[in-house]
Structures are given as C-alpha cells and as structure tokens.
Short mmCIF file of C-alpha atoms (C1' of nucleotides) in Angstrom, two decimals:
data_model
loop_
_atom_site.label_atom_id
_atom_site.label_comp_id
_atom_site.label_asym_id
_atom_site.label_seq_id
_atom_site.Cartn_x
_atom_site.Cartn_y
_atom_site.Cartn_z
CA MET I 8 -43.49 22.91 -15.03
CA THR I 9 -43.40 19.50 -13.42
CA THR I 10 -42.04 18.65 -10.03
CA SER I 11 -39.68 15.73 -10.18
CA CYS I 12 -38.75 13.43 -7.37
CA CYS I 13 -35.35 15.10 -7.30
CA SER I 14 -36.74 18.34 -6.04
CA SER I 15 -37.96 16.73 -2.82
CA THR I 16 -35.87 17.50 0.25
CA PRO I 17 -33.29 14.79 0.91
CA LEU I 18 -33.57 12.93 4.20
CA PRO I 19 -31.54 14.70 6.91
CA ILE I 20 -29.85 11.43 7.87
CA LEU I 21 -28.52 11.02 4.32
CA THR I 22 -27.15 14.56 4.34
CA PHE I 23 -25.53 13.80 7.70
CA THR I 24 -24.01 10.62 6.26
CA GLU I 25 -22.66 12.40 3.21
CA ARG I 26 -20.96 15.00 5.41
CA ALA I 27 -19.55 12.51 7.95
CA LYS I 28 -15.97 13.23 8.91
CA SER I 29 -15.12 10.13 10.91
CA LEU I 30 -15.93 6.46 11.18
CA SER I 31 -17.74 7.11 14.44
CA GLU I 32 -20.12 9.52 12.68
CA ILE I 33 -20.76 6.84 10.09
CA GLN I 34 -21.49 4.41 12.90
CA GLN I 35 -23.94 6.88 14.43
CA ALA I 36 -25.66 7.25 11.08
CA HIS I 37 -25.74 3.49 10.70
CA ALA I 38 -27.23 3.05 14.15
CA PHE I 39 -29.96 5.52 13.26
CA MET I 40 -30.66 3.71 10.00
CA LEU I 41 -30.84 0.38 11.82
CA LYS I 42 -33.53 1.74 14.14
CA THR I 43 -35.56 3.13 11.26
CA GLY I 44 -35.01 0.14 8.99
CA LEU I 45 -33.32 2.40 6.45
CA SER I 46 -30.07 0.44 6.59
CA ARG I 47 -31.49 -2.31 4.40
CA ASP I 48 -32.29 0.27 1.75
CA THR I 49 -29.75 0.11 -1.04
CA PHE I 50 -29.55 3.82 -1.72
CA SER I 51 -29.18 4.80 1.94
CA ALA I 52 -26.60 2.11 2.59
CA SER I 53 -24.64 3.22 -0.45
CA LYS I 54 -24.13 6.57 1.26
CA LEU I 55 -22.50 4.76 4.17
CA ILE I 56 -20.31 2.77 1.82
CA ALA I 57 -19.28 5.93 -0.05
CA TYR I 58 -17.47 7.04 3.10
CA ALA I 59 -15.26 3.96 2.89
CA VAL I 60 -14.40 4.72 -0.73
CA ALA I 61 -13.21 8.19 0.27
CA ASN I 62 -11.46 6.96 3.45
CA PRO I 63 -10.19 3.49 2.68
CA GLU I 64 -8.69 2.51 6.04
CA PRO I 65 -9.10 -1.25 6.59
CA LYS I 66 -11.34 -0.72 9.65
CA THR I 67 -13.65 1.61 7.75
CA VAL I 68 -13.81 -0.64 4.71
CA SER I 69 -14.58 -3.78 6.67
CA TYR I 70 -17.35 -1.84 8.41
CA ALA I 71 -18.76 -0.93 4.99
CA HIS I 72 -18.45 -4.60 4.04
CA SER I 73 -20.66 -5.64 6.95
CA ILE I 74 -23.24 -3.04 5.90
CA LEU I 75 -23.25 -4.32 2.33
CA ASN I 76 -23.83 -7.89 3.52
CA ARG I 77 -27.10 -6.79 5.12
CA ILE I 78 -28.63 -4.92 2.20
CA ASP I 79 -31.75 -6.57 0.75
CA THR I 80 -30.88 -5.88 -2.85
CA PRO I 81 -27.24 -4.98 -3.42
CA ASN I 82 -26.63 -3.56 -6.87
CA VAL I 83 -23.62 -3.22 -9.12
CA PHE I 84 -22.84 0.16 -7.64
CA THR I 85 -22.66 -0.99 -4.00
CA HIS I 86 -20.56 -4.03 -4.93
CA ASN I 87 -18.17 -1.95 -7.00
CA SER I 88 -17.81 0.66 -4.28
CA LEU I 89 -16.74 -1.98 -1.80
CA ILE I 90 -14.26 -3.63 -4.18
CA ARG I 91 -12.85 -0.22 -5.01
CA ALA I 92 -12.53 0.76 -1.34
CA TYR I 93 -10.60 -2.43 -0.57
CA ALA I 94 -8.42 -1.96 -3.66
CA ASN I 95 -7.40 1.46 -2.33
CA SER I 96 -6.87 0.26 1.24
CA SER I 97 -3.76 -1.23 2.78
CA THR I 98 -5.40 -4.67 2.57
CA PRO I 99 -6.17 -4.88 -1.16
CA GLU I 100 -6.33 -8.72 -1.08
CA ILE I 101 -9.74 -8.52 0.56
CA ALA I 102 -11.06 -6.79 -2.57
CA LEU I 103 -10.99 -10.22 -4.16
CA THR I 104 -13.15 -11.65 -1.38
CA ALA I 105 -15.65 -8.91 -2.14
CA PHE I 106 -15.33 -9.64 -5.87
CA ARG I 107 -15.88 -13.38 -5.26
CA GLU I 108 -18.97 -12.62 -3.18
CA MET I 109 -20.29 -10.59 -6.06
CA LEU I 110 -19.70 -13.47 -8.50
CA LEU I 111 -21.65 -15.81 -6.20
CA GLY I 112 -24.58 -13.39 -5.92
CA PRO I 113 -27.28 -12.41 -8.38
CA VAL I 114 -25.57 -9.23 -9.62
CA ALA I 115 -23.23 -9.68 -12.57
CA PRO I 116 -19.92 -7.79 -12.51
CA ASP I 117 -19.48 -4.99 -15.04
CA LYS I 118 -16.34 -3.36 -16.46
CA TYR I 119 -15.98 -1.29 -13.29
CA SER I 120 -15.98 -4.40 -11.09
CA PHE I 121 -13.19 -5.89 -13.19
CA THR I 122 -11.19 -2.67 -13.18
CA PHE I 123 -11.30 -2.37 -9.37
CA ALA I 124 -10.61 -6.07 -8.78
CA LEU I 125 -7.60 -5.85 -11.10
CA LYS I 126 -6.44 -2.67 -9.43
CA ALA I 127 -6.38 -4.63 -6.18
CA CYS I 128 -4.26 -7.35 -7.85
CA ALA I 129 -1.83 -4.69 -9.06
CA ALA I 130 -1.59 -3.33 -5.54
CA PHE I 131 -0.57 -6.61 -3.95
CA ARG I 132 1.22 -7.96 -7.04
CA GLY I 133 -1.29 -10.78 -7.30
CA VAL I 134 -0.39 -11.85 -10.80
CA GLU I 135 -2.00 -15.30 -10.53
CA GLU I 136 -5.25 -13.77 -9.30
CA GLY I 137 -4.95 -11.13 -12.01
CA ARG I 138 -4.57 -13.83 -14.63
CA GLN I 139 -7.70 -15.58 -13.42
CA ILE I 140 -9.68 -12.35 -13.49
CA HIS I 141 -8.27 -11.67 -16.95
CA GLY I 142 -9.67 -15.07 -17.99
CA LEU I 143 -13.05 -14.34 -16.43
CA PHE I 144 -13.19 -11.03 -18.25
CA LEU I 145 -12.49 -12.70 -21.60
CA LYS I 146 -15.21 -15.28 -20.89
CA SER I 147 -17.72 -12.65 -19.87
CA ASN I 148 -19.88 -11.03 -22.49
CA LEU I 149 -18.38 -7.62 -21.78
CA ASP I 150 -16.81 -5.65 -24.59
CA SER I 151 -13.12 -4.98 -24.60
CA ASP I 152 -12.49 -1.96 -22.40
CA VAL I 153 -9.52 0.38 -22.24
CA PHE I 154 -9.77 0.84 -18.45
CA VAL I 155 -9.81 -2.89 -17.75
CA GLU I 156 -6.94 -3.49 -20.14
CA ASN I 157 -4.84 -0.62 -18.85
CA THR I 158 -5.18 -1.99 -15.36
CA LEU I 159 -4.31 -5.43 -16.65
CA VAL I 160 -1.08 -4.06 -18.16
CA ASN I 161 -0.31 -2.60 -14.75
CA VAL I 162 -1.02 -5.90 -12.93
CA TYR I 163 1.39 -7.87 -15.12
CA ALA I 164 4.02 -5.14 -15.18
CA ARG I 165 4.06 -4.49 -11.43
CA SER I 166 4.36 -8.22 -10.85
CA GLY I 167 7.43 -8.26 -13.08
CA TRP I 168 5.73 -10.00 -16.03
CA PHE I 169 6.93 -7.34 -18.43
CA GLU I 170 6.61 -9.41 -21.59
CA VAL I 171 3.02 -10.34 -20.89
CA ALA I 172 2.26 -6.73 -19.99
CA ARG I 173 3.78 -5.62 -23.27
CA LYS I 174 1.81 -8.23 -25.19
CA VAL I 175 -1.46 -7.04 -23.67
CA LEU I 176 -0.46 -3.47 -24.48
CA ASP I 177 0.44 -4.29 -28.09
CA GLU I 178 -2.73 -6.27 -28.67
CA MET I 179 -5.11 -3.70 -27.27
CA PRO I 180 -7.64 -2.65 -29.90
CA GLU I 181 -7.39 0.90 -28.57
CA ARG I 182 -4.52 2.34 -26.58
CA ASP I 183 -4.30 5.62 -24.77
CA VAL I 184 -1.56 7.40 -22.87
CA VAL I 185 -2.48 5.59 -19.65
CA SER I 186 -1.81 2.26 -21.34
CA TRP I 187 1.79 3.31 -21.88
CA ASN I 188 2.09 4.88 -18.46
CA SER I 189 0.82 1.68 -16.84
CA LEU I 190 3.89 -0.14 -18.12
CA LEU I 191 6.22 2.81 -17.65
CA SER I 192 5.24 3.22 -14.00
CA ALA I 193 6.16 -0.39 -13.29
CA PHE I 194 9.64 0.08 -14.78
CA VAL I 195 10.02 3.16 -12.59
CA GLU I 196 8.83 1.29 -9.51
CA LYS I 197 11.38 -1.45 -10.12
CA GLY I 198 14.17 1.06 -10.72
CA LEU I 199 14.71 -0.09 -14.32
CA VAL I 200 16.03 3.18 -15.69
CA GLU I 201 17.13 1.95 -19.10
CA GLU I 202 13.92 0.06 -19.80
CA ALA I 203 11.90 3.09 -18.71
CA ARG I 204 13.89 5.42 -20.95
CA LYS I 205 13.56 3.11 -23.92
CA LEU I 206 9.82 2.83 -23.50
CA PHE I 207 9.47 6.56 -22.90
CA ASP I 208 11.27 7.28 -26.19
CA GLU I 209 9.08 4.80 -28.01
CA MET I 210 5.70 5.85 -26.59
CA GLU I 211 3.03 6.92 -29.07
CA GLU I 212 1.90 9.66 -26.73
CA ARG I 213 3.08 11.26 -23.50
CA ASN I 214 1.45 13.45 -20.97
CA VAL I 215 2.76 15.36 -17.97
CA GLU I 216 2.49 12.17 -15.91
CA SER I 217 4.77 10.29 -18.30
CA TRP I 218 7.36 13.01 -17.82
CA ASN I 219 6.88 12.93 -14.09
CA PHE I 220 7.52 9.20 -14.10
CA MET I 221 10.83 9.79 -15.82
CA VAL I 222 11.87 12.52 -13.39
CA SER I 223 11.07 10.19 -10.47
CA CYS I 224 12.81 7.32 -12.18
CA TYR I 225 16.12 9.16 -12.50
CA ALA I 226 15.79 10.71 -9.06
CA ALA I 227 15.07 7.39 -7.34
CA ALA I 228 18.19 5.94 -8.96
CA GLY I 229 20.19 8.87 -7.56
CA LEU I 230 20.72 10.20 -11.10
CA VAL I 231 19.79 13.77 -10.21
CA GLU I 232 21.30 15.23 -13.34
CA GLY I 233 19.16 12.99 -15.53
CA ALA I 234 16.14 13.96 -13.46
CA ARG I 235 16.95 17.64 -13.84
CA GLU I 236 17.45 17.33 -17.58
CA CYS I 237 14.08 15.67 -17.92
CA PHE I 238 12.50 18.25 -15.64
CA ASP I 239 13.90 21.14 -17.69
CA GLU I 240 12.85 19.51 -20.94
CA MET I 241 9.26 18.76 -20.08
CA PRO I 242 6.74 20.80 -22.07
CA VAL I 243 4.32 21.28 -19.17
CA LYS I 244 5.01 21.00 -15.44
CA ASP I 245 2.45 20.42 -12.74
CA LEU I 246 2.68 20.29 -8.95
CA VAL I 247 3.78 16.66 -9.02
CA SER I 248 6.66 17.53 -11.38
CA TRP I 249 7.99 20.15 -8.97
CA ASN I 250 7.54 17.84 -6.01
CA ALA I 251 9.32 15.00 -7.79
CA MET I 252 12.28 17.30 -8.47
CA VAL I 253 12.46 18.73 -4.95
CA SER I 254 12.18 15.31 -3.33
CA GLY I 255 14.60 13.84 -5.87
CA TYR I 256 17.29 16.29 -4.80
CA ALA I 257 16.47 15.88 -1.12
CA ARG I 258 16.59 12.09 -1.23
CA ALA I 259 19.86 12.16 -3.12
CA GLY I 260 21.32 14.30 -0.34
CA CYS I 261 21.49 17.41 -2.56
CA TYR I 262 19.76 19.55 0.02
CA GLY I 263 20.94 22.92 -1.29
CA GLU I 264 19.65 22.07 -4.75
CA ALA I 265 16.35 20.94 -3.25
CA LEU I 266 15.90 24.37 -1.68
CA GLU I 267 16.96 26.08 -4.91
CA VAL I 268 14.29 24.28 -6.93
CA PHE I 269 11.78 25.08 -4.24
CA ASN I 270 12.68 28.77 -4.52
CA GLU I 271 12.37 28.56 -8.31
CA MET I 272 8.94 27.08 -7.79
CA LEU I 273 7.89 29.97 -5.58
CA LYS I 274 9.36 32.55 -7.92
CA SER I 275 7.73 31.11 -11.02
CA CYS I 276 4.36 31.08 -9.23
CA ALA I 277 3.50 28.16 -11.49
CA GLU I 278 2.19 25.95 -8.73
CA GLU I 279 1.28 26.46 -5.10
CA PRO I 280 3.41 24.13 -2.92
CA ASP I 281 1.53 21.55 -0.88
CA GLY I 282 2.19 19.09 1.94
CA PHE I 283 4.28 16.85 -0.32
CA THR I 284 6.52 19.78 -1.24
CA PHE I 285 7.01 20.85 2.35
CA VAL I 286 7.89 17.39 3.61
CA SER I 287 10.84 17.29 1.21
CA VAL I 288 11.77 20.92 1.83
CA LEU I 289 11.74 20.40 5.59
CA SER I 290 13.87 17.31 5.22
CA ALA I 291 16.40 19.42 3.30
CA CYS I 292 16.31 22.13 5.98
CA ALA I 293 16.77 19.52 8.70
CA ASN I 294 19.78 18.00 7.03
CA LEU I 295 21.33 21.42 6.34
CA GLY I 296 20.65 22.51 9.91
CA SER I 297 18.88 25.51 8.39
CA LEU I 298 16.50 26.64 11.10
CA SER I 299 15.52 29.93 9.46
CA GLN I 300 14.27 28.28 6.27
CA GLY I 301 12.52 25.60 8.28
CA GLU I 302 10.79 28.28 10.35
CA TRP I 303 9.77 30.04 7.15
CA VAL I 304 8.10 26.85 5.96
CA ARG I 305 6.23 26.46 9.22
CA VAL I 306 4.90 30.02 9.01
CA TYR I 307 3.84 29.41 5.39
CA ILE I 308 2.02 26.24 6.39
CA ASP I 309 0.18 28.07 9.19
CA LYS I 310 -0.74 31.04 7.03
CA HIS I 311 -1.99 29.00 4.11
CA GLY I 312 -3.84 26.48 6.25
CA VAL I 313 -1.93 23.53 4.80
CA GLU I 314 -3.20 20.39 6.51
CA ILE I 315 -0.59 18.93 8.87
CA ASP I 316 -0.84 15.19 8.40
CA GLY I 317 1.41 12.53 9.90
CA PHE I 318 4.11 13.02 7.28
CA LEU I 319 4.26 16.77 7.71
CA ALA I 320 4.21 16.54 11.51
CA THR I 321 7.10 14.07 11.30
CA ALA I 322 9.08 16.36 9.02
CA LEU I 323 8.50 19.38 11.28
CA VAL I 324 9.50 17.54 14.44
CA ASP I 325 12.59 16.23 12.70
CA MET I 326 13.52 19.65 11.33
CA TYR I 327 13.32 21.30 14.75
CA SER I 328 15.25 18.46 16.42
CA LYS I 329 17.99 18.43 13.84
CA CYS I 330 18.28 22.23 14.01
CA GLY I 331 18.80 22.02 17.76
CA ARG I 332 15.37 23.25 18.84
CA ILE I 333 14.04 20.24 20.73
CA ASP I 334 11.67 22.57 22.63
CA LYS I 335 9.94 23.51 19.39
CA ALA I 336 9.98 19.93 18.20
CA VAL I 337 8.05 18.95 21.33
CA GLU I 338 5.68 21.89 20.81
CA VAL I 339 4.86 20.78 17.26
CA PHE I 340 4.54 17.18 18.39
CA ARG I 341 2.14 18.05 21.19
CA GLY I 342 0.08 20.29 18.91
CA ALA I 343 -0.16 17.80 16.04
CA SER I 344 -3.68 16.47 15.63
CA LYS I 345 -2.56 13.76 13.24
CA LYS I 346 0.35 11.57 14.24
CA ASP I 347 1.53 8.33 12.75
CA VAL I 348 4.21 5.88 13.83
CA SER I 349 6.90 7.95 12.11
CA THR I 350 5.86 11.07 14.01
CA TRP I 351 6.39 9.24 17.28
CA ASN I 352 9.66 7.87 15.97
CA SER I 353 11.04 11.25 15.04
CA MET I 354 10.06 12.65 18.44
CA ILE I 355 11.73 9.75 20.28
CA THR I 356 14.82 10.08 18.10
CA GLY I 357 14.97 13.82 18.65
CA LEU I 358 14.81 13.48 22.43
CA SER I 359 17.35 10.71 22.31
CA VAL I 360 19.98 12.63 20.35
CA HIS I 361 19.47 15.61 22.64
CA GLY I 362 20.48 13.40 25.53
CA LEU I 363 16.95 13.23 26.92
CA GLY I 364 16.80 9.45 27.05
CA ASN I 365 14.28 9.26 29.87
CA ASP I 366 11.87 11.59 28.08
CA ALA I 367 12.30 9.48 24.95
CA LEU I 368 11.32 6.35 26.88
CA GLU I 369 8.33 8.12 28.35
CA ILE I 370 7.14 9.08 24.87
CA PHE I 371 7.59 5.45 23.86
CA SER I 372 5.31 4.31 26.72
CA GLU I 373 2.79 6.95 25.73
CA MET I 374 2.92 5.75 22.14
CA VAL I 375 2.16 2.17 23.14
CA TYR I 376 -0.52 3.33 25.55
CA GLU I 377 -2.23 5.25 22.77
CA GLY I 378 -2.37 2.11 20.67
CA PHE I 379 0.34 2.87 18.08
CA LYS I 380 2.30 -0.15 16.94
CA PRO I 381 6.05 0.44 17.25
CA ASN I 382 8.09 -0.60 14.23
CA SER I 383 11.72 -1.31 13.52
CA VAL I 384 12.68 2.39 13.51
CA THR I 385 10.97 2.90 16.87
CA PHE I 386 13.21 0.31 18.47
CA ILE I 387 16.32 1.82 16.96
CA ALA I 388 15.22 5.12 18.48
CA VAL I 389 14.45 3.76 21.95
CA LEU I 390 17.57 1.60 22.05
CA SER I 391 19.66 4.62 21.03
CA ALA I 392 17.95 6.58 23.79
CA CYS I 393 19.02 3.94 26.31
CA ASN I 394 22.44 4.07 24.76
CA HIS I 395 22.82 7.80 25.26
CA VAL I 396 21.85 7.64 28.91
CA GLY I 397 23.40 4.27 29.70
CA LEU I 398 20.15 2.52 30.64
CA LEU I 399 21.33 -1.06 30.28
CA ASP I 400 18.47 -2.88 32.01
CA GLN I 401 15.85 -0.98 30.04
CA ALA I 402 17.68 -1.66 26.79
CA ARG I 403 17.99 -5.39 27.53
CA LYS I 404 14.30 -5.59 28.31
CA LEU I 405 13.32 -3.72 25.13
CA PHE I 406 15.66 -5.82 23.00
CA GLU I 407 14.21 -9.02 24.45
CA THR I 408 10.57 -8.00 24.13
CA MET I 409 10.65 -6.27 20.76
CA GLY I 410 10.12 -9.56 18.95
CA SER I 411 8.02 -11.45 21.46
CA VAL I 412 5.71 -8.63 22.56
CA TYR I 413 5.75 -6.16 19.67
CA GLY I 414 6.36 -8.52 16.77
CA VAL I 415 9.40 -6.65 15.46
CA GLU I 416 12.31 -9.03 14.95
CA PRO I 417 15.65 -7.40 15.80
CA SER I 418 17.75 -6.57 12.74
CA ILE I 419 21.44 -5.75 12.50
CA GLU I 420 20.74 -2.14 13.46
CA HIS I 421 19.16 -3.19 16.73
CA TYR I 422 22.07 -5.48 17.47
CA GLY I 423 24.25 -2.47 16.71
CA CYS I 424 22.56 -0.37 19.37
CA MET I 425 22.96 -3.14 21.94
CA VAL I 426 26.61 -3.80 21.11
CA ASP I 427 27.26 -0.06 21.31
CA LEU I 428 25.71 0.16 24.72
CA LEU I 429 27.36 -2.98 26.09
CA GLY I 430 30.72 -1.84 24.74
CA ARG I 431 30.31 1.59 26.26
CA LEU I 432 29.66 0.02 29.65
CA GLY I 433 32.56 -2.40 29.31
CA ARG I 434 30.39 -5.53 29.10
CA PHE I 435 32.62 -7.16 26.52
CA GLU I 436 31.56 -10.76 26.99
CA GLU I 437 27.88 -10.06 26.59
CA ALA I 438 28.67 -7.84 23.58
CA GLU I 439 30.72 -10.55 21.84
CA GLU I 440 27.96 -13.05 22.49
CA LEU I 441 25.57 -10.80 20.59
CA VAL I 442 28.04 -10.26 17.74
CA ASN I 443 28.34 -14.03 17.35
CA LYS I 444 24.60 -14.38 16.97
CA VAL I 445 24.64 -12.35 13.75
CA PRO I 446 25.46 -13.84 10.31
CA PRO I 447 29.16 -13.17 9.55
CA ASP I 448 28.48 -11.09 6.44
CA GLU I 449 26.53 -8.59 8.54
CA ALA I 450 28.84 -8.57 11.54
CA SER I 451 31.40 -5.98 10.41
CA VAL I 452 29.44 -2.95 11.71
CA LEU I 453 29.16 -4.60 15.10
CA LEU I 454 32.83 -5.49 15.15
CA GLU I 455 33.73 -1.89 14.44
CA SER I 456 31.58 -0.63 17.27
CA LEU I 457 33.01 -3.13 19.70
CA LEU I 458 36.50 -2.38 18.52
CA GLY I 459 36.06 1.28 19.33
CA ALA I 460 34.93 0.34 22.83
CA CYS I 461 37.92 -1.96 23.33
CA LYS I 462 40.24 0.90 22.42
CA ARG I 463 38.58 3.25 24.89
CA PHE I 464 38.99 0.63 27.59
CA GLY I 465 42.60 0.03 26.58
CA ARG I 466 41.93 -3.59 25.64
CA THR I 467 44.51 -3.56 22.86
CA GLU I 468 44.75 -7.30 22.34
CA GLN I 469 41.05 -7.81 21.93
CA ALA I 470 40.91 -4.75 19.64
CA GLU I 471 43.64 -6.20 17.48
CA SER I 472 41.87 -9.52 17.14
CA LEU I 473 38.63 -7.73 16.28
CA ALA I 474 40.39 -5.59 13.67
CA ASN I 475 41.77 -8.76 12.11
CA ARG I 476 38.32 -10.29 11.99
CA LEU I 477 37.10 -7.08 10.37
CA LEU I 478 39.79 -7.22 7.70
CA GLU I 479 38.96 -10.86 6.97
CA LEU I 480 35.29 -10.06 6.62
CA SER I 481 35.61 -7.07 4.32
CA PRO I 482 39.08 -6.56 2.84
CA GLY I 483 37.84 -3.91 0.39
CA GLU I 484 36.44 -1.63 3.11
CA THR I 485 38.37 1.16 4.75
CA SER I 486 37.13 0.66 8.29
CA GLY I 487 39.27 -2.33 9.29
CA TYR I 488 42.44 -0.64 8.07
CA VAL I 489 41.63 2.70 9.64
CA GLN I 490 40.81 1.12 12.98
CA MET I 491 43.95 -0.98 12.88
CA SER I 492 46.13 1.97 11.91
CA ASN I 493 44.65 4.22 14.61
CA LEU I 494 45.12 1.47 17.12
CA TYR I 495 48.82 1.10 16.33
CA ALA I 496 49.28 4.88 16.19
CA SER I 497 47.81 5.34 19.65
CA ASN I 498 50.33 2.82 20.96
CA GLY I 499 53.26 4.41 19.11
CA ARG I 500 53.75 1.32 16.92
CA TRP I 501 54.64 3.40 13.86
CA ASP I 502 56.18 0.62 11.78
CA GLU I 503 52.92 -1.23 11.93
CA VAL I 504 51.01 1.95 11.03
CA THR I 505 53.14 2.25 7.90
CA GLU I 506 52.51 -1.37 7.08
CA VAL I 507 48.73 -0.97 7.32
CA ARG I 508 48.84 2.17 5.15
CA ARG I 509 50.93 0.28 2.57
CA LYS I 510 48.38 -2.52 2.50
CA MET I 511 45.61 0.03 2.07
CA ARG I 512 47.32 1.54 -0.95
CA ALA I 513 47.91 -1.91 -2.39
CA GLU I 514 44.21 -2.73 -2.00
CA ARG I 515 43.32 0.74 -3.35
CA VAL I 516 41.13 1.74 -0.43
CA ASN I 517 40.94 5.40 0.57
CA LYS I 518 39.57 7.08 3.62
CA LYS I 519 36.96 9.76 2.91
CA PRO I 520 36.98 12.71 5.29
CA GLY I 521 33.91 13.18 7.48
CA CYS I 522 31.70 16.16 6.73
CA SER I 523 28.89 18.00 8.49
CA MET I 524 26.96 21.25 8.16
CA ILE I 525 25.32 23.75 10.47
CA GLU I 526 23.65 27.15 10.11
CA VAL I 527 25.07 30.06 12.08
CA ASP I 528 23.28 33.41 11.78
CA GLY I 529 21.46 32.31 8.65
CA VAL I 530 24.55 31.03 6.84
CA VAL I 531 25.12 27.32 6.33
CA HIS I 532 28.68 26.26 7.07
CA GLU I 533 30.29 23.04 5.99
CA PHE I 534 32.94 21.27 8.05
CA LEU I 535 35.36 18.61 6.97
CA ALA I 536 36.71 16.50 9.81
CA GLY I 537 39.88 18.06 11.18
CA GLU I 538 39.28 21.49 9.62
CA GLY I 539 37.86 24.87 10.62
CA LEU I 540 34.88 26.71 9.12
CA ILE I 541 35.12 26.55 5.33
CA ASN I 542 32.84 29.50 4.70
CA ASP I 543 34.69 31.80 7.10
"C1'" DT G 16 -13.02 3.86 -13.13
"C1'" DT G 17 -7.03 3.02 -15.02
"C1'" DA G 18 -1.08 5.45 -14.50
"C1'" DG G 19 2.10 10.13 -10.68
"C1'" DG G 20 4.91 13.41 -5.84
"C1'" DG G 21 6.15 12.73 0.96
"C1'" DT G 22 8.80 11.68 6.74
"C1'" DT G 23 11.45 9.12 10.88
"C1'" DA G 24 17.16 5.32 12.22
"C1'" DG G 25 22.49 4.44 11.79
#
DNA sequence: TTAGGGTTAG
C-alpha cells in the first residue's frame, strides 16, 4: 500500500474556507492567508473564489476578483470560476471584463471559459458581445462543443435574434434537448406563445423542463387552461412543474385553483413543496383572505425547517396583513432573519392599509437606516401611508426627495398617491398642478381621483369639467361615464343621467360590478358590490 | 459547464 499526497490532512484554514457561511468569514480566511503568504497560492485562493461561485452577490464576486488578481499563477480553473461567478451575479457584464483579462494573460481560455462568458452575454442580452465571443471561439483551436453552442443559441434567442439562434441550432453538428430548450426558453421569456408551441411540437426531443417551459408560457400569458392542459398531459412532473402550475393560477388571479393544485400536490405525495411553492400558495391565501390556510402553511414551514428567505418572509407578512392580522405580520417581520426590499415594502404597505401610517413611516426610516435601498413600490407604500393618515408635509417631502435623494423617479402611481392626498385635504390647486405635469395619455387615473374629491367637497362645476376631460382622454373607458352619471344623479339631474347612460350604450361600454372576498369561520365568502353574502 | 418555478403597490 502506498500513501498518496491525498491522504495527508488538509490545512485547517482550507477546511474553514470551504465551510465559510458569509463574506466576512471569507475575509477572515483571506486575512489569515495574507499573513501566512498562502493567498498567493493558486489552490488556496481557488477555495476563496469558490465561495463567490456559490454565492454570486456582486460584492462577494468583486472580492474574489481582487483575490484572483494577486495570485502568482492563475490557472484556467480560477479564471473560469470568476467568469462564472460574475455570469451568475446581478452584474453579469463584468464577467466580460474578467474574460478580457484572461485573454490578455498567459492562460488560454477553454470551452468552459467560453460557455460562462456567453452565459453572461445571455444574462444581459449582450448580443454584440456574444457575437464577438462567437467569432473568437470559431477562431480558436477548440473543437465544436455542445455546451458552448447551446449557450450561444440562448444568447441570440434571448436578445431577440431568433433567426440567428435557429441557424446556430440547425447547424450544430450535435444537438441535445438543451439546444432546443435554449431557444424555447427565450420564446417563453418574450411571451411568444405561438412560436413556443410551434417549436415545442417540432422538437426532436423533450424533457420535463421543456414541458415546464410550456406550462409557464401559457400561465404567464394568463392562459391558465392551456397551462393546465399541458400540465395534465406531461409524462413526468417534477417540483418545478407543480410550482409553475400553482404560481400560474395564483398570478392569473385564480386563487382557489392555486390552492386546489397545491392540495393535489400534497395528496399525490409526488413532490415535497418548497419555498417557491409556499410563496405562491401564501399569495393565494392572502388574496382570498384565507387566514386558516395561511396559518397552516406557516406551521408546515416551521415543522419542515423550510428556509425563510426574503421572498417567503414577504409572502408571510403580506398574507397576515391581508388577512387582517397585522400583529402577526409584524411578528413574522421582526423574526425574519432574511429580509429584502420587498419584505420591507410589504410590511410598510400592511401597516399603511391598517391605518397605522406613523408606524409605516417609522419602518421606512428603519429600512433606510439599515442600508436598504427603497424602490418604486416602497414610495407607493409610504405615500399611501401618508395618505391614510393625512400627513401632507411628510408626503410632499417624500415625493420631492424620492428622485433626488433615493434615485427613484416618480411614476404615475406616485403622482396618484399625491393627487389622492391633496384632493382629500381639499388642496385642489396644488392637485391640478400635479395632474398637469403628467403626460395626457396617463392622466386619466389622476383625473378620476381628483374628480372623486371634487364631488366630496361639493365642487360640482370642477367635477363636471374634469369628467369631460376624462371622457375626451378615454372615450372607450367606463370611468368617465360612471363618474359623470353619478355626479348628475347625486344632484337629481336625471335627464342628464339618462343621456350619459344612452351614450354609454352607444359606445358599448359596460360597468363591471366590484367584487371582494373574505374568510369567516374558515369559509371564503365572495361579495359583489351592492349585494349581501353570496355563500350564505 | 448550458435551458426551468417565487413576493410586495394601485
């Protein structure tokens, strides 16, 4: 028996590095390696870089990049790891910087380098860059490779160059199922249902992923029946298939169906639900107001030790808020170890709709203090919070600073919140000023809001002129007519009500009744506006 | 190594 080098005990620092759970642990390991001179060693440094491949946040990856730059003899593996980490990060463009650095150095790229660099191009739709790398690959002495070419198909397809993608696909010396899926996935991403279906029918081979693409494709287009048909037809289902179907129903607003599929999933015991499943299920519970099912999910998550990431925390907070349990929403929020911007947003929104505007604003301050960057949804949430409590000065300040301080330019929704608030407080001049700042084709929502306020303040003339503006802007929409008709009705001007209704019929616009749902004692009830409990 | 499923607003 011989003793090989592999049987020697690995260095403790390398074991520590391999097991690192955070960037700061990697930094500790790096610091240790710097002291001992180990950081210039290719093998040791590659362990540090491996962390970035598994956790490709931009900060982590750029840290790995700086380590790589200081290795004495980088090899193909370390270069490829870095390119791959960038390709999987939210800043895939930088993968090409890493690729360029490799080209300038002594180590020649291999098929892996090309695959990862192209994957980066696909991620940021860099078709020009992809084309150049395609050229470099053809000029290199590397053999044709199915991984490189599959990724190339994906680059062209995701950038919308479908014909070129198809040409590459057709001319491949060897194709596999991923080649087809690379094109199919791009059709799905772009919402091209017919093209996807045609390709799917024509494909030489399909796997469960091809079927999943089709389920998602129909679902994303709101064609839930098509999605269901596909789902029922597929020869093998995996976890992703179930998740695609549950989320498809939930996103289409078919919340009851979403829960039904979820129950089928549990009954069939085919796949164990995961975080993806629960996010969609909780969204369905939230929108149905079904607290008991939402609670059930939370218990399941706890019992099975499902990791609560930012998405899941968001969904839980939202479910509790929408089901009327703001106390529990806060509890989940406070207990969540992983929060992202959306988690903060759903907490702020929850507090806001429960009339706790001041608490919502406090959470907003906390969010900024903790270094989270508010986005467009955040400002809708905080402005709505101001709206609910009537905090005009705060709202004005937020509206003014959202662009200049936080880099979020106000959109029509933000204008909507402000116009709502100003209207509610009777500040009609300031409100109209804001409405006039918005492009006319987007102004109708604002006009409607302001019109409602005018009515409440008894400003009939202004309301009438606003309703006229509304009709001019969007003659095919119901809102202008309805507002106008209600306005006349409230003043007893019945002839004019009849006239508006006649016009509506002539233009073939109909008013849809409002609808909402809530769970009482475990039963979900549906209301139509102006009616009692349907399920009673 | 390449292709797949998730939340928050109004």
